mmCIF file of C-alpha atoms in Angstrom:
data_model
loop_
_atom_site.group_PDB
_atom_site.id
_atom_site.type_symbol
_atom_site.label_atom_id
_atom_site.label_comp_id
_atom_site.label_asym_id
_atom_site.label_seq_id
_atom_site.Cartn_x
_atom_site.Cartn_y
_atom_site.Cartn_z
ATOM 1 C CA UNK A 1 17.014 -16.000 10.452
ATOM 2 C CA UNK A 2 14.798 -14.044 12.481
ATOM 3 C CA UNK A 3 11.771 -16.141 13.838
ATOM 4 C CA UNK A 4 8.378 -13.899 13.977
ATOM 5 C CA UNK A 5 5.089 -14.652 15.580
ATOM 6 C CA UNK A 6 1.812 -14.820 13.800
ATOM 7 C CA UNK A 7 0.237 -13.787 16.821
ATOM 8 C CA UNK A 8 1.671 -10.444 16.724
ATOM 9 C CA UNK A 9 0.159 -9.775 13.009
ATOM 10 C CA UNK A 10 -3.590 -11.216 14.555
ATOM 11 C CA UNK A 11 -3.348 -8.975 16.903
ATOM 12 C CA UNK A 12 -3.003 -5.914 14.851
ATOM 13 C CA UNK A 13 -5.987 -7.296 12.753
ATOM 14 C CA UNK A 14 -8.327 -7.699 15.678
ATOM 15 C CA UNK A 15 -7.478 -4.321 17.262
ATOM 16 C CA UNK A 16 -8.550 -3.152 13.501
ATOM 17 C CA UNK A 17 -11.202 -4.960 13.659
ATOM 18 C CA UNK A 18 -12.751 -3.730 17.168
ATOM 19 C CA UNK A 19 -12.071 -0.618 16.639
ATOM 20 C CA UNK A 20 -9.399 0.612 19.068
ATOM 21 C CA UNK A 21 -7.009 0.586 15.513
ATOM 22 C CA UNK A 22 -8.182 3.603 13.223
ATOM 23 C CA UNK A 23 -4.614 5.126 12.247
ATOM 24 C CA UNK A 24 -1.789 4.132 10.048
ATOM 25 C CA UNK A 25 -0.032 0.777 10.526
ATOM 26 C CA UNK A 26 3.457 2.071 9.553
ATOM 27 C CA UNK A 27 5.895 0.124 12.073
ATOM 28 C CA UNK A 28 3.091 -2.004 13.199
ATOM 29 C CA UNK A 29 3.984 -6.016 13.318
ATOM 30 C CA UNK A 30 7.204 -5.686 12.102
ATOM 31 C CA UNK A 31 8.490 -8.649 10.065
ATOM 32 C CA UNK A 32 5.151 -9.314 8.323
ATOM 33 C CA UNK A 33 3.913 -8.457 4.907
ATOM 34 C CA UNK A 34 1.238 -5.825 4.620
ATOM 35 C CA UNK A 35 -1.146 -5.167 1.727
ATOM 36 C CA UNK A 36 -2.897 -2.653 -0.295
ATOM 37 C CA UNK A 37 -6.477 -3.766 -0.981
ATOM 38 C CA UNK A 38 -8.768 -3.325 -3.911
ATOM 39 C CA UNK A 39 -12.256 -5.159 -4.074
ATOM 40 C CA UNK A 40 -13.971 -5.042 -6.982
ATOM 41 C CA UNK A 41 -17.284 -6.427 -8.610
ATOM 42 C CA UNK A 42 -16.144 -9.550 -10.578
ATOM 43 C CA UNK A 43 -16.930 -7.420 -14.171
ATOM 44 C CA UNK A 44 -14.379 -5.242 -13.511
ATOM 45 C CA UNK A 45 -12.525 -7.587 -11.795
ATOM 46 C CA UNK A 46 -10.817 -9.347 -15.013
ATOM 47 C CA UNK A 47 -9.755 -6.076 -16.616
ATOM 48 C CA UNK A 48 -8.098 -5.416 -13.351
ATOM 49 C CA UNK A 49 -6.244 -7.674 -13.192
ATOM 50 C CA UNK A 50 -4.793 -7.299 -15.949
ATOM 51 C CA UNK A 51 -4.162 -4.182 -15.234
ATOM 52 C CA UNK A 52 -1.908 -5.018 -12.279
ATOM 53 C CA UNK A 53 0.130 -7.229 -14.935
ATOM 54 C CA UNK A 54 0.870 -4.447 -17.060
ATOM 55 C CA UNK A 55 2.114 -2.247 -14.374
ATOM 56 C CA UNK A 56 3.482 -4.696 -11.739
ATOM 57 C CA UNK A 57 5.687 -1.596 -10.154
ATOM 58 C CA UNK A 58 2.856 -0.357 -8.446
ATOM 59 C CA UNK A 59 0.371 -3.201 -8.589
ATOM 60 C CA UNK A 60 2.655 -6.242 -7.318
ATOM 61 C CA UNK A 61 -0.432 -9.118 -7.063
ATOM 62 C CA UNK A 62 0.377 -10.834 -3.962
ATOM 63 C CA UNK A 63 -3.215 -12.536 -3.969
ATOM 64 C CA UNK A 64 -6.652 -12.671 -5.251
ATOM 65 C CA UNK A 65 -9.698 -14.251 -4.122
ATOM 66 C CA UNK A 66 -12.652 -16.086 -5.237
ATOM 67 C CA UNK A 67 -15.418 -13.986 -5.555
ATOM 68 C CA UNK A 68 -17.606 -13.248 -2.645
ATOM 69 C CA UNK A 69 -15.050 -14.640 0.111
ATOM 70 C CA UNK A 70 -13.802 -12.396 2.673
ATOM 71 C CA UNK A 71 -11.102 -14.533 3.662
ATOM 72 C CA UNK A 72 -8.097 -15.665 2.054
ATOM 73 C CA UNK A 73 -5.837 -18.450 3.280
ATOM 74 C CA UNK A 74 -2.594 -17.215 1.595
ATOM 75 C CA UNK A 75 -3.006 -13.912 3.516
ATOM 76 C CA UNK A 76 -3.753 -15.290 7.047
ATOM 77 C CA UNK A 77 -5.753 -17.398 9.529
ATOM 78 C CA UNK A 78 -8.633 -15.844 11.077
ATOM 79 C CA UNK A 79 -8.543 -13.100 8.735
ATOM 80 C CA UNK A 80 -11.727 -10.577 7.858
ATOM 81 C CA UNK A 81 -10.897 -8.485 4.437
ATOM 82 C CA UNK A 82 -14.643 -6.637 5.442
ATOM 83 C CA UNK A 83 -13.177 -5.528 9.091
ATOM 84 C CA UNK A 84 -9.757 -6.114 9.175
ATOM 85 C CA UNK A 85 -8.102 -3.054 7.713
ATOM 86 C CA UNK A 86 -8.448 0.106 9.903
ATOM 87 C CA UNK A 87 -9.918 2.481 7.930
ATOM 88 C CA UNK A 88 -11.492 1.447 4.173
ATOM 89 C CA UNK A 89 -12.441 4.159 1.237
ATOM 90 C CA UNK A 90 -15.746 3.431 -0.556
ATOM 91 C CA UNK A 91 -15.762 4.755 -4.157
ATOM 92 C CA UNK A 92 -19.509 5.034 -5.880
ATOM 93 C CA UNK A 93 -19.121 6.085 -10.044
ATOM 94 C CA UNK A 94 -15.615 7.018 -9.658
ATOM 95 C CA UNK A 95 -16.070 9.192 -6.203
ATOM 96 C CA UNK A 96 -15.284 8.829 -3.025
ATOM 97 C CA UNK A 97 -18.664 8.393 -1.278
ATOM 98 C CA UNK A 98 -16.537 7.711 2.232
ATOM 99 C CA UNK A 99 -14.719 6.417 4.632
ATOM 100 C CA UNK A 100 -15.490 3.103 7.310
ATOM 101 C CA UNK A 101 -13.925 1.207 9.937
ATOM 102 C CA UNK A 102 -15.898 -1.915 8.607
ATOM 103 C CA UNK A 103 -17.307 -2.737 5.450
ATOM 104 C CA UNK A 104 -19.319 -6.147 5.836
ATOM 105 C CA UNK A 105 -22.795 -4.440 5.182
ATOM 106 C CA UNK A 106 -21.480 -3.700 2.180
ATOM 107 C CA UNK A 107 -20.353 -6.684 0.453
ATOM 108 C CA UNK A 108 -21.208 -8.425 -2.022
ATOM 109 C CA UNK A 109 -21.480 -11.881 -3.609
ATOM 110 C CA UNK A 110 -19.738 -10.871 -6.500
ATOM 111 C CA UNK A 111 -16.816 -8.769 -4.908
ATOM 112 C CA UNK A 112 -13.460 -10.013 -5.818
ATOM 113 C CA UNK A 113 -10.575 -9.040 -3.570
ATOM 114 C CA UNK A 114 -6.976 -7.831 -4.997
ATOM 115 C CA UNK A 115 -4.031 -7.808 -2.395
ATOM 116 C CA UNK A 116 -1.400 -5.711 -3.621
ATOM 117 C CA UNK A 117 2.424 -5.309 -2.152
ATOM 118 C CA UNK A 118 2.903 -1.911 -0.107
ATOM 119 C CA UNK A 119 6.541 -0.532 1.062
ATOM 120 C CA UNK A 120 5.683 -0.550 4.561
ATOM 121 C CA UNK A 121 7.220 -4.009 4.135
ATOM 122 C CA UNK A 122 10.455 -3.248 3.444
ATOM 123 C CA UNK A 123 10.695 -0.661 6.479
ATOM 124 C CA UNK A 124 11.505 -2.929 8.689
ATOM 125 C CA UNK A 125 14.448 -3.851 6.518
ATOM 126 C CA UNK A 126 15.507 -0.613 6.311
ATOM 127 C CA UNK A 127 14.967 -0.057 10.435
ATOM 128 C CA UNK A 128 17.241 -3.172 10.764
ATOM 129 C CA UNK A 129 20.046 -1.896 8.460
ATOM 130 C CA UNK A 130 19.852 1.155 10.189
ATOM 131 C CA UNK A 131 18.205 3.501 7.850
ATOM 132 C CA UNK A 132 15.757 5.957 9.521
ATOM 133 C CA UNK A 133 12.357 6.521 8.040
ATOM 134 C CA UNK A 134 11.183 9.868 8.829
ATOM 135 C CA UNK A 135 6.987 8.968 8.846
ATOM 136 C CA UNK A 136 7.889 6.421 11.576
ATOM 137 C CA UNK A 137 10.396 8.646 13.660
ATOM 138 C CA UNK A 138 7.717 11.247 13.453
ATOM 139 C CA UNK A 139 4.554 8.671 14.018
ATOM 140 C CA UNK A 140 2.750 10.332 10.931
ATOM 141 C CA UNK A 141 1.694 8.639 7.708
ATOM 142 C CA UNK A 142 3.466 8.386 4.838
ATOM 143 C CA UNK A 143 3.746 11.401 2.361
ATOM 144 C CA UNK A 144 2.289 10.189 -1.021
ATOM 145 C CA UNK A 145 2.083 12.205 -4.460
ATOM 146 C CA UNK A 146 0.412 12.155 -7.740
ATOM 147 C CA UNK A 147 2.897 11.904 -10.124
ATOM 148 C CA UNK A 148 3.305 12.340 -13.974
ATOM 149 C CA UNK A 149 4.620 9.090 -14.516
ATOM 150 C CA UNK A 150 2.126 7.486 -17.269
ATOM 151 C CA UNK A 151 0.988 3.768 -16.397
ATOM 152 C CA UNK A 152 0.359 0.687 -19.561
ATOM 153 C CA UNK A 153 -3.071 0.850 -20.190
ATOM 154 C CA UNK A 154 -4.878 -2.232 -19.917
ATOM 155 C CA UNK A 155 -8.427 -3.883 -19.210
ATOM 156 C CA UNK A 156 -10.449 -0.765 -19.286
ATOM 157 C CA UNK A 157 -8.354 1.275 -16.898
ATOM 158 C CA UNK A 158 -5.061 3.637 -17.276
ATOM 159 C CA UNK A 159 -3.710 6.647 -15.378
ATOM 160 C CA UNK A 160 -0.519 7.865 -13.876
ATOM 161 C CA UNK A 161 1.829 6.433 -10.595
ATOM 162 C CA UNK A 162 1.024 7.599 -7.478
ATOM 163 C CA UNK A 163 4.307 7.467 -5.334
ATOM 164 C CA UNK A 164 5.334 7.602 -1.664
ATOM 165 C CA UNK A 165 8.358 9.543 -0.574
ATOM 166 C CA UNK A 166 11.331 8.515 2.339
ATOM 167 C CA UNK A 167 13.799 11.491 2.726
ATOM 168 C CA UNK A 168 17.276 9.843 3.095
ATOM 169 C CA UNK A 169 20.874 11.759 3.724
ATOM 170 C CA UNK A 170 23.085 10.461 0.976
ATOM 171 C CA UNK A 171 24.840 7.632 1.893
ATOM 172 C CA UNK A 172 21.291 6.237 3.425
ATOM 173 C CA UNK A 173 19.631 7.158 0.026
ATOM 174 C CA UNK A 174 21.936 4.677 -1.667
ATOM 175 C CA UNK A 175 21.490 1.860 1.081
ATOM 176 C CA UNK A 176 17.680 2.338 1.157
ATOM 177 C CA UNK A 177 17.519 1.778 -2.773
ATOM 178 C CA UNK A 178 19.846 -1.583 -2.180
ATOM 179 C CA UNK A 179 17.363 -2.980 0.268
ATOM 180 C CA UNK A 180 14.228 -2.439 -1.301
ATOM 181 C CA UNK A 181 15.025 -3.647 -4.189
ATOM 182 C CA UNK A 182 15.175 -7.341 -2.954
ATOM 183 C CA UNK A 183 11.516 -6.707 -2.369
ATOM 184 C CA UNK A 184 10.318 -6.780 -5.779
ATOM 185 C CA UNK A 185 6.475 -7.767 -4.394
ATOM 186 C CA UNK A 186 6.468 -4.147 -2.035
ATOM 187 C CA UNK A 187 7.065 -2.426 -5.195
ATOM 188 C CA UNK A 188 10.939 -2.920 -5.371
ATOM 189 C CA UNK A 189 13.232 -0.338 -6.006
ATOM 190 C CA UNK A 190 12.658 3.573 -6.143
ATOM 191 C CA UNK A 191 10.801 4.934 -9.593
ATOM 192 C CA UNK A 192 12.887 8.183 -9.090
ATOM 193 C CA UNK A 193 15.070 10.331 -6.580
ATOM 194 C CA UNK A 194 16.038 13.880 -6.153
ATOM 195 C CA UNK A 195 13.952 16.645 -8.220
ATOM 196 C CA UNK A 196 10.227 16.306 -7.455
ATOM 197 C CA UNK A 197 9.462 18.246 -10.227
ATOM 198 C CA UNK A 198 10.887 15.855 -13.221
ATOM 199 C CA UNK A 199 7.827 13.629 -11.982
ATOM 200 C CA UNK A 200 5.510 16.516 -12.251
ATOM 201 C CA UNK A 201 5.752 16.760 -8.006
ATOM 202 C CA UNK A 202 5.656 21.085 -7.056
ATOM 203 C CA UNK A 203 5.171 20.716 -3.097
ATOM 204 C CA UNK A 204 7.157 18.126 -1.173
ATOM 205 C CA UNK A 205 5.157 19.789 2.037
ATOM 206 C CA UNK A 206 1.572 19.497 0.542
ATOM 207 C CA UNK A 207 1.211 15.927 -0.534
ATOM 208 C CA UNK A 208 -1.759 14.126 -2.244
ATOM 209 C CA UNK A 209 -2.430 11.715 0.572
ATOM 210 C CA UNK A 210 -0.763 10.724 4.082
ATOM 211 C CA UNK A 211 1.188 13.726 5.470
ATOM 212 C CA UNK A 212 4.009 15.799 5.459
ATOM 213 C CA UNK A 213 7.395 14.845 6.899
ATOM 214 C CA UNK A 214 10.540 17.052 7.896
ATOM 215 C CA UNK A 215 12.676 17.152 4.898
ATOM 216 C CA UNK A 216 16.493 18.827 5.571
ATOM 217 C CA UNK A 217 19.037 20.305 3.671
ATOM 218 C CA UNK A 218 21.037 17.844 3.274
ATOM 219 C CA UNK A 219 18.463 14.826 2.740
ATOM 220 C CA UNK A 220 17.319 14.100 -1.165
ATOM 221 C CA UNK A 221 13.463 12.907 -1.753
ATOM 222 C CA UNK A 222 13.156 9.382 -2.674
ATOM 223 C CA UNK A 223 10.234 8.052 -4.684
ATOM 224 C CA UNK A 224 8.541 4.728 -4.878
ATOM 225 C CA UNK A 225 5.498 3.314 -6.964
ATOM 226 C CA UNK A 226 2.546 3.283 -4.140
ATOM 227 C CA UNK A 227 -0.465 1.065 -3.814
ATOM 228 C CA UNK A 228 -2.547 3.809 -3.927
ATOM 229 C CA UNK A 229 -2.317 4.265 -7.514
ATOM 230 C CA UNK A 230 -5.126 2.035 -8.287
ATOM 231 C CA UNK A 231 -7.234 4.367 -5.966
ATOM 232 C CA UNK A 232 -6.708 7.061 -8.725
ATOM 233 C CA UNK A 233 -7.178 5.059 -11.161
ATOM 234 C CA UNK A 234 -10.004 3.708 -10.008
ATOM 235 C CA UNK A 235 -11.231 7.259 -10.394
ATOM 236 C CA UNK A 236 -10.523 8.207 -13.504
ATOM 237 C CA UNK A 237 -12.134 4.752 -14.630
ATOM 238 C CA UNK A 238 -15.275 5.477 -13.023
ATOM 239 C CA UNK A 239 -16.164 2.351 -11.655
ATOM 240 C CA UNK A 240 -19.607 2.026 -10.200
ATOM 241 C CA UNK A 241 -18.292 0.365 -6.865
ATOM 242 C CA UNK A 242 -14.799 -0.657 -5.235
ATOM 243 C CA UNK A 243 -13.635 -0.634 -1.811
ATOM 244 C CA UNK A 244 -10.241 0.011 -0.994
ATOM 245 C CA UNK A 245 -7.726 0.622 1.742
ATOM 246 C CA UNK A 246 -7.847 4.235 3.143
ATOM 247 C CA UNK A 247 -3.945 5.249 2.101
ATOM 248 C CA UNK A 248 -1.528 4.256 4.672
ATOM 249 C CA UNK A 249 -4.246 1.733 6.797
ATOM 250 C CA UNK A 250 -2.933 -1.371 5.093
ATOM 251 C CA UNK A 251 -4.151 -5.218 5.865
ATOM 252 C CA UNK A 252 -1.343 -6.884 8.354
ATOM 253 C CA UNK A 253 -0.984 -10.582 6.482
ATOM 254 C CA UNK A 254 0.705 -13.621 8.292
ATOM 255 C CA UNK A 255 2.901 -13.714 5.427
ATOM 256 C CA UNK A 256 6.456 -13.352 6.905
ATOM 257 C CA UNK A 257 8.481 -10.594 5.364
ATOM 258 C CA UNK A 258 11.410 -13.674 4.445
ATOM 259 C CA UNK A 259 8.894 -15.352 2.129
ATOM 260 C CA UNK A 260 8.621 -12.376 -0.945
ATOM 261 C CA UNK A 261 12.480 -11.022 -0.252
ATOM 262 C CA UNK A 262 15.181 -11.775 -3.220
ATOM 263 C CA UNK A 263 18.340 -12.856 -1.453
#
């Protein structure tokens, strides 16, 4: 087994946390777990919840904290949810009122923190096994997409999936889909591949959030449930406060990437 070094995950949390981190952390501390965040007042908090039960494909629940605390020991040591992630959304009646580096003068004693599996923890995997993933090669973020893929409605809020796309050649397609799904807790296996449009997708080259990636003839779009779902959903729920990850700036956890892998 490889050994990894907490260290290296710190790190990437205190450069988030002074600043000098504002971009994407696709690649970044390779071998540990990374997580969507969603923080919400502890009345919407229980609906939430079980909202991420009903649809654990894009919701995995890794871990979820106490209200008020902006620390979690499952997650990490010496480990800031408030300043911690490199670039937050703030979301006022179902808008998005903006965007921060650091969030501690806004919480609250009631805010409960959700930490939610993200795929950029199974691209290391993939790096290992050889598969290329185009974001990285091309250092932008990753390409994600409303879809028209309904979610179970539960606790107050539905929607639809919001997925992230990988362009793979064939024969990488099919190896990319037999690594990830050992990692059932960064959202598993692929929802769909091929035709965007079946999924309600009409522009591979403008998507929703993150960027666009080359895509070649001979490569086929591959889809997986995203973290940033709940973002949407948030949205369409009109919540009067949550604070989220900005897509693709995800919380770097000491959790090692061995610990929520099917072997």
């Amino acid at each position: 087994m490889i050994s990894v070094n907490p260290s290296e995950a710190r790190a990437v949390r205190q450069k988030a946390r002074d600043g000098s981190l504002t971009g994407p952390t696709a690649g970044l501390a390779n071998g540990f777990v990374q997580v969507n965040l969603v923080v919400l007042p502890e009345a919407q908090a229980n609906g939430f919840l079980r909202f991420c039960q009903a649809n654990p494909k894009p919701c995995p629940l890794i871990a979820v904290s106490e209200p008020g605390q902006r620390t979690c020991e499952l997650l990490g040591n010496d480990l800031d949810i408030a300043r911690d992630v490199p670039a937050y959304h703030v979301y006022r009646h179902g808008e998005l009122s903006g965007t921060a580096g650091d969030v501690s003068d806004l919480w609250r004693d009631d805010l409960v923190t959700f930490a939610l599996g993200c795929s950029f923890s199974f691209e290391h995997a993939l790096l290992q096994n050889g598969v290329a993933v185009r974001h990285i090669d091309e250092s932008r973020n990753v390409p994600m997409f409303k879809t028209s893929i309904p979610l179970q409605a539960a606790g107050g809020f539905s929607g639809h999936m919001v997925v992230s796309m990988r362009p793979f050649p064939a024969a990488q397609a099919i190896r990319a889909i037999q690594i990830t799904t050992r990692f059932p807790l960064a959202h598993g296996a692929p929802v769909h591949f091929g035709d965007p449009a079946l999924i309600g997708i009409r522009d591979l080259m403008n998507p929703d959030y993150g960027d666009s990636v080359s895509i070649y003839s001979n490569e086929t779009p591959v889809f997986w449930a995203c973290g940033v779902t709940p973002q949407q959903v948030l949205m369409d729920a009109g919540v009067p406060f949550a604070i989220t990850h900005s897509p693709g700036h995800m919380l770097v956890t000491d959790i090692p990437e061995s610990q929520v892998t099917l072997l």
